[in-house]
Amino acid sequence: MTPFIDPVVVGTDGSAGATAAVEWAADHAGLRGVPLRVVHAVDRLPYDGPRYPIPDCYDKLTPSGRQILDHAARVARNRRPGLVVTTQVTEGRPGRVLREQASGAAEVVIGSHGAGGFPGMLLGSVGNQVAGHVAVPVVVVRPTPTEAAAGIVAGFDCTETSGAALAYAFEEARLRGQRVRIVCAWEPPVPYGPVVATDLDGMRRAAEEYARGELRPWQGAYADVRTELDMVRGHPVSALAEASARAVLLVVGSHGRNAFTAAVLGSVSRALLAHARCPVAVVRGVLS
Ligand SMILES: Nc1ncnc2c1ncn2[C@@H]1O[C@H](COP(=O)(O)OP(=O)(O)O)[C@@H](O)[C@H]1O
Ligand SMILES: [Mg+2]
């Protein structure tokens, strides 16, 4: 009996943003040697208004969903001949359908934008409804900034919760033959009481030494992957968004040091889903 291999799941609504996600997911499934499952959620809710019924429209949603899937499957197979591609049409709201699809998936891939939205919108609603809500990594695809983009950027805040994100970043780097740039943003405490003299250089050195110590086991386990540690003074969102402008992938944990367990997605990861310049993988770690 062949062992069951969890597929990469990608959601599509037929838009250009979703097609970019299908292409990314096909490449990734091919690299990892796993199948691809393309999913379309037939969302009847917007057509449910009893006041202004659109004749026939309701009945055409499922057949048009099948066309969207046929097109996506063609895109994936053309890009990766030999890739095992399956399709699935499911009724329901896209966010919920993709959350359900996550169990039994290796990861879930979606586009940063879909067929709705408005000009200037930074992130569609599905990204926020899936990232951080599921156990497997969620990749939100947006175009890579430049042809010259290289390297995988990993956000690292020196806590155990970064472990799953680092593991993903190092695995990706190994698969793609890329280097990992670990960005550790640090900020001196905001003085809200009496101003105390702070030795900023000393603080920076201590933070760097600590980060290097935490990273050593990873560099040992992935000795074939080139890594660099970037200590950036500033807010993690601006440091990581800026680093993402030259990267092929940004990897962040779903929670950081300041996590409170009720939040589904930490504030840094949430902001980066909107402001990053390249695809973002949100990897859920173990909450302490
Ligand atoms: N009906 C759907 N079925 C499956 N995936 C979807 C569906 N709608 C959106 N998605 C996924 O979510 C991504 C973002 O779309 P969305 O959040 O709806 O943005 P927008 O508001 O621009 O439509 C899409 O690129 C696609 O990957
Ligand atoms: Mg939409």
Short mmCIF file of C-alpha atoms and ligand atoms in Angstrom, two decimals:
data_model
loop_
_atom_site.label_atom_id
_atom_site.label_comp_id
_atom_site.label_asym_id
_atom_site.label_seq_id
_atom_site.Cartn_x
_atom_site.Cartn_y
_atom_site.Cartn_z
CA MET A 1 0.00 0.00 0.00
CA THR A 2 1.37 3.43 -0.88
CA PRO A 3 1.54 5.69 2.13
CA PHE A 4 -0.82 8.65 2.03
CA ILE A 5 1.05 11.86 1.38
CA ASP A 6 -0.49 15.13 2.54
CA PRO A 7 -0.95 17.49 -0.42
CA VAL A 8 -0.24 21.19 -0.72
CA VAL A 9 -3.70 22.80 -0.83
CA VAL A 10 -4.26 25.99 -2.82
CA GLY A 11 -7.47 28.03 -2.98
CA THR A 12 -8.57 29.74 -6.17
CA ASP A 13 -11.39 32.05 -7.21
CA GLY A 14 -10.03 32.30 -10.76
CA SER A 15 -8.48 35.77 -10.23
CA ALA A 16 -4.95 36.79 -11.25
CA GLY A 17 -3.92 36.83 -7.56
CA ALA A 18 -5.21 33.30 -7.07
CA THR A 19 -3.51 32.10 -10.28
CA ALA A 20 -0.19 33.39 -8.93
CA ALA A 21 -0.90 31.34 -5.79
CA VAL A 22 -1.63 28.24 -7.93
CA GLU A 23 1.70 28.67 -9.73
CA TRP A 24 3.57 29.11 -6.45
CA ALA A 25 1.82 26.10 -4.92
CA ALA A 26 2.55 23.91 -7.97
CA ASP A 27 6.25 24.79 -7.78
CA HIS A 28 6.28 24.11 -4.07
CA ALA A 29 4.45 20.79 -4.29
CA GLY A 30 6.87 19.78 -7.08
CA LEU A 31 9.89 20.73 -4.97
CA ARG A 32 8.59 18.83 -1.97
CA GLY A 33 7.50 15.83 -4.01
CA VAL A 34 3.89 15.95 -2.79
CA PRO A 35 0.59 16.23 -4.71
CA LEU A 36 -1.30 19.48 -5.26
CA ARG A 37 -4.98 19.89 -4.43
CA VAL A 38 -6.72 22.91 -5.95
CA VAL A 39 -9.85 23.97 -4.08
CA HIS A 40 -12.64 26.34 -5.07
CA ALA A 41 -15.25 27.38 -2.54
CA VAL A 42 -18.65 28.10 -4.03
CA ASP A 43 -19.81 31.01 -1.96
CA ARG A 44 -23.57 31.47 -2.45
CA LEU A 45 -23.95 34.07 0.26
CA PRO A 46 -23.39 37.17 -1.92
CA TYR A 47 -26.13 35.89 -4.26
CA ASP A 48 -28.56 35.09 -1.50
CA GLY A 49 -30.32 38.48 -1.36
CA PRO A 50 -34.06 37.89 -1.73
CA ARG A 51 -34.71 41.47 -2.85
CA TYR A 52 -32.62 41.58 -5.98
CA PRO A 53 -32.43 38.01 -7.28
CA ILE A 54 -30.16 37.55 -10.27
CA PRO A 55 -31.92 35.07 -12.58
CA ASP A 56 -30.08 31.75 -13.15
CA CYS A 57 -26.98 33.02 -11.39
CA TYR A 58 -27.31 30.75 -8.38
CA ASP A 59 -27.35 27.61 -10.51
CA LYS A 60 -24.33 28.68 -12.53
CA LEU A 61 -22.01 29.00 -9.55
CA THR A 62 -20.97 25.36 -9.34
CA PRO A 63 -20.33 24.86 -13.09
CA SER A 64 -18.36 28.09 -13.18
CA GLY A 65 -16.39 26.88 -10.15
CA ARG A 66 -15.52 23.71 -12.09
CA GLN A 67 -14.25 25.84 -14.99
CA ILE A 68 -12.10 27.83 -12.59
CA LEU A 69 -10.64 24.58 -11.26
CA ASP A 70 -10.03 23.13 -14.74
CA HIS A 71 -8.12 26.26 -15.67
CA ALA A 72 -6.09 26.17 -12.43
CA ALA A 73 -5.25 22.49 -12.90
CA ARG A 74 -4.04 23.23 -16.46
CA VAL A 75 -1.86 26.07 -15.17
CA ALA A 76 -0.34 23.78 -12.52
CA ARG A 77 0.29 20.85 -14.89
CA ASN A 78 1.82 23.08 -17.58
CA ARG A 79 4.14 24.52 -15.01
CA ARG A 80 5.08 21.19 -13.45
CA PRO A 81 4.53 18.30 -15.87
CA GLY A 82 4.19 15.08 -13.89
CA LEU A 83 2.81 16.79 -10.80
CA VAL A 84 -0.19 14.95 -9.33
CA VAL A 85 -3.00 17.55 -9.35
CA THR A 86 -6.49 17.00 -7.95
CA THR A 87 -9.36 19.49 -7.77
CA GLN A 88 -12.22 19.95 -5.38
CA VAL A 89 -15.26 22.18 -5.42
CA THR A 90 -16.88 22.73 -2.02
CA GLU A 91 -19.81 24.86 -0.98
CA GLY A 92 -19.19 27.45 1.72
CA ARG A 93 -17.36 30.63 2.62
CA PRO A 94 -13.78 30.54 1.27
CA GLY A 95 -12.09 31.16 4.63
CA ARG A 96 -13.99 28.39 6.36
CA VAL A 97 -13.56 25.94 3.47
CA LEU A 98 -9.79 26.50 3.41
CA ARG A 99 -9.52 26.17 7.19
CA GLU A 100 -11.27 22.82 6.94
CA GLN A 101 -9.00 21.78 4.08
CA ALA A 102 -5.96 22.44 6.26
CA SER A 103 -6.43 19.26 8.26
CA GLY A 104 -4.83 16.62 6.10
CA ALA A 105 -2.77 19.17 4.14
CA ALA A 106 0.98 19.78 4.21
CA GLU A 107 0.27 23.52 3.94
CA VAL A 108 -2.34 25.94 2.60
CA VAL A 109 -1.48 28.47 -0.12
CA ILE A 110 -3.63 31.48 -1.00
CA GLY A 111 -3.22 34.69 -2.93
CA SER A 112 -2.84 38.06 -1.22
CA HIS A 113 -5.69 39.26 -3.44
CA GLY A 114 -8.69 37.74 -5.11
CA ALA A 115 -11.51 38.75 -7.40
CA GLY A 116 -13.05 41.18 -4.89
CA GLY A 117 -11.30 43.92 -3.03
CA PHE A 118 -10.63 47.48 -4.14
CA PRO A 119 -7.65 49.36 -5.59
CA GLY A 120 -4.99 49.89 -2.95
CA MET A 121 -6.26 47.11 -0.68
CA LEU A 122 -3.24 45.43 0.93
CA LEU A 123 -4.68 42.02 1.78
CA GLY A 124 -7.89 40.17 0.94
CA SER A 125 -10.05 38.85 3.75
CA VAL A 126 -9.20 35.18 3.23
CA GLY A 127 -5.56 35.66 4.31
CA ASN A 128 -6.61 36.85 7.76
CA GLN A 129 -9.23 34.14 8.06
CA VAL A 130 -6.78 31.31 7.44
CA ALA A 131 -3.29 32.36 8.62
CA GLY A 132 -2.87 31.60 12.32
CA HIS A 133 -6.15 29.66 12.46
CA VAL A 134 -4.75 26.33 11.31
CA ALA A 135 -2.00 24.01 12.49
CA VAL A 136 -0.14 23.80 9.16
CA PRO A 137 1.90 26.60 7.53
CA VAL A 138 -0.10 29.12 5.50
CA VAL A 139 1.59 30.86 2.58
CA VAL A 140 0.12 34.13 1.31
CA VAL A 141 1.48 34.67 -2.20
CA ARG A 142 2.18 38.07 -3.69
CA PRO A 143 4.52 38.85 -6.55
CA THR A 144 8.22 38.66 -5.74
CA PRO A 145 9.57 42.24 -5.78
CA THR A 146 12.36 41.98 -8.36
CA GLU A 147 13.94 39.41 -10.63
CA ALA A 148 17.08 39.76 -8.53
CA ALA A 149 15.32 38.76 -5.30
CA ALA A 150 17.20 36.00 -3.49
CA GLY A 151 17.33 34.39 -0.10
CA ILE A 152 14.77 33.47 2.48
CA VAL A 153 14.19 35.92 5.29
CA ALA A 154 13.16 34.55 8.69
CA GLY A 155 11.89 36.74 11.49
CA PHE A 156 13.46 35.71 14.78
CA ASP A 157 12.60 37.10 18.20
CA CYS A 158 14.78 34.72 20.21
CA THR A 159 11.93 32.74 21.72
CA GLU A 160 10.93 29.11 21.52
CA THR A 161 7.92 30.13 19.47
CA SER A 162 10.32 30.97 16.62
CA GLY A 163 11.37 27.31 16.38
CA ALA A 164 8.72 26.12 13.94
CA ALA A 165 9.29 29.15 11.70
CA LEU A 166 13.06 28.60 11.68
CA ALA A 167 12.58 24.92 10.86
CA TYR A 168 10.39 25.91 7.88
CA ALA A 169 12.89 28.55 6.72
CA PHE A 170 15.88 26.18 6.90
CA GLU A 171 13.99 23.37 5.13
CA GLU A 172 12.95 25.76 2.36
CA ALA A 173 16.47 27.09 2.03
CA ARG A 174 17.83 23.55 1.68
CA LEU A 175 15.17 22.61 -0.91
CA ARG A 176 15.75 25.72 -2.99
CA GLY A 177 19.50 26.06 -2.54
CA GLN A 178 18.95 29.51 -1.02
CA ARG A 179 20.53 31.20 1.96
CA VAL A 180 18.64 32.17 5.09
CA ARG A 181 18.84 35.71 6.36
CA ILE A 182 17.69 35.79 9.96
CA VAL A 183 16.39 39.20 10.92
CA CYS A 184 16.26 39.98 14.60
CA ALA A 185 14.78 43.41 15.27
CA TRP A 186 15.55 44.89 18.64
CA GLU A 187 14.55 48.11 20.31
CA PRO A 188 15.70 49.69 23.54
CA PRO A 189 12.94 49.92 26.13
CA VAL A 190 10.78 53.02 25.77
CA PRO A 191 11.59 55.33 28.70
CA TYR A 192 8.30 56.25 30.30
CA GLY A 193 9.64 56.86 33.80
CA PRO A 194 12.75 58.75 34.75
CA VAL A 195 15.22 58.56 31.87
CA VAL A 196 18.01 56.15 32.76
CA ALA A 197 21.30 56.17 30.95
CA THR A 198 21.40 53.20 28.61
CA ASP A 199 24.42 51.68 26.97
CA LEU A 200 22.90 51.05 23.53
CA ASP A 201 26.02 49.41 22.14
CA GLY A 202 26.19 47.06 25.08
CA MET A 203 22.50 46.26 24.70
CA ARG A 204 22.94 45.50 21.04
CA ARG A 205 25.98 43.29 21.69
CA ALA A 206 24.10 41.36 24.37
CA ALA A 207 21.08 40.86 22.08
CA GLU A 208 23.32 39.68 19.25
CA GLU A 209 25.25 37.29 21.46
CA TYR A 210 22.01 35.82 22.73
CA ALA A 211 20.62 35.45 19.20
CA ARG A 212 23.82 33.78 17.97
CA GLY A 213 23.65 31.29 20.85
CA GLU A 214 20.02 30.44 20.03
CA LEU A 215 20.83 29.97 16.36
CA ARG A 216 23.88 27.77 16.78
CA PRO A 217 21.94 24.46 17.02
CA TRP A 218 20.06 25.33 13.82
CA GLN A 219 23.24 26.17 11.97
CA GLY A 220 24.68 22.86 13.17
CA ALA A 221 21.67 20.87 11.97
CA TYR A 222 21.63 22.68 8.59
CA ALA A 223 25.37 23.02 8.03
CA ASP A 224 24.81 22.98 4.24
CA VAL A 225 22.63 26.13 4.38
CA ARG A 226 24.33 29.51 4.36
CA THR A 227 22.95 31.80 7.05
CA GLU A 228 23.45 35.36 8.14
CA LEU A 229 22.13 37.11 11.21
CA ASP A 230 20.96 40.69 10.83
CA MET A 231 20.45 42.63 14.04
CA VAL A 232 18.24 45.56 13.07
CA ARG A 233 17.39 48.31 15.47
CA GLY A 234 13.76 49.16 14.98
CA HIS A 235 10.29 47.72 14.88
CA PRO A 236 10.06 44.12 13.59
CA VAL A 237 7.35 45.00 11.06
CA SER A 238 9.44 47.67 9.33
CA ALA A 239 12.66 45.60 9.56
CA LEU A 240 11.02 42.50 8.07
CA ALA A 241 8.96 44.36 5.46
CA GLU A 242 12.11 46.07 4.25
CA ALA A 243 14.07 42.81 4.17
CA SER A 244 11.22 41.17 2.23
CA ALA A 245 11.73 43.62 -0.63
CA ARG A 246 14.82 41.65 -1.71
CA ALA A 247 13.73 38.12 -0.72
CA VAL A 248 11.92 35.22 -2.40
CA LEU A 249 10.10 34.25 0.80
CA LEU A 250 9.51 35.70 4.26
CA VAL A 251 8.88 33.24 7.09
CA VAL A 252 7.31 34.36 10.36
CA GLY A 253 5.82 32.58 13.34
CA SER A 254 2.15 33.10 14.06
CA HIS A 255 3.00 34.42 17.51
CA GLY A 256 5.98 36.08 19.09
CA ARG A 257 7.33 36.92 22.45
CA ASN A 258 4.39 39.13 23.35
CA ALA A 259 1.80 36.54 22.42
CA PHE A 260 -1.28 36.28 24.50
CA THR A 261 -2.94 32.99 23.87
CA ALA A 262 -6.32 34.42 22.90
CA ALA A 263 -4.91 36.14 19.82
CA VAL A 264 -5.03 33.95 16.75
CA LEU A 265 -2.28 35.82 14.95
CA GLY A 266 0.34 38.04 16.52
CA SER A 267 0.40 41.70 15.56
CA VAL A 268 3.73 41.44 13.72
CA SER A 269 2.60 38.54 11.52
CA ARG A 270 -0.74 40.21 10.86
CA ALA A 271 0.90 43.45 9.76
CA LEU A 272 3.42 41.62 7.59
CA LEU A 273 0.70 39.74 5.71
CA ALA A 274 -0.38 43.16 4.47
CA HIS A 275 2.96 44.97 4.18
CA ALA A 276 5.48 42.33 3.06
CA ARG A 277 6.75 42.64 -0.50
CA CYS A 278 7.17 38.93 -1.25
CA PRO A 279 5.26 35.71 -0.42
CA VAL A 280 4.87 35.20 3.35
CA ALA A 281 4.74 31.85 5.17
CA VAL A 282 3.04 32.01 8.57
CA VAL A 283 4.12 29.04 10.65
CA ARG A 284 2.35 28.23 13.87
CA GLY A 285 4.66 27.33 16.73
CA VAL A 286 3.98 25.87 20.12
CA LEU A 287 2.53 28.43 22.50
CA SER A 288 4.28 28.45 25.84
N1 LIG B 1 -14.07 31.21 -3.54
C1 LIG B 1 -12.79 30.92 -3.25
N2 LIG B 1 -12.39 29.62 -3.28
C2 LIG B 1 -11.11 29.29 -2.99
N3 LIG B 1 -10.16 30.19 -2.69
C3 LIG B 1 -10.49 31.49 -2.65
C4 LIG B 1 -11.82 31.92 -2.92
N4 LIG B 1 -11.87 33.27 -2.80
C5 LIG B 1 -10.62 33.66 -2.47
N5 LIG B 1 -9.79 32.59 -2.39
C6 LIG B 1 -8.33 32.60 -2.07
O1 LIG B 1 -8.03 33.73 -1.27
C7 LIG B 1 -7.14 34.61 -1.95
C8 LIG B 1 -7.46 36.04 -1.57
O2 LIG B 1 -8.77 36.37 -1.95
P1 LIG B 1 -9.71 37.33 -1.07
O3 LIG B 1 -9.21 37.34 0.33
O4 LIG B 1 -11.11 36.94 -1.32
O5 LIG B 1 -9.37 38.76 -1.69
P2 LIG B 1 -10.33 39.81 -2.42
O6 LIG B 1 -11.01 40.55 -1.35
O7 LIG B 1 -9.37 40.63 -3.24
O8 LIG B 1 -11.28 38.99 -3.25
C9 LIG B 1 -7.32 34.27 -3.42
O9 LIG B 1 -6.16 34.63 -4.19
C10 LIG B 1 -7.52 32.77 -3.34
O10 LIG B 1 -6.26 32.12 -3.15
MG MG B 2 -12.73 37.50 -2.56
#
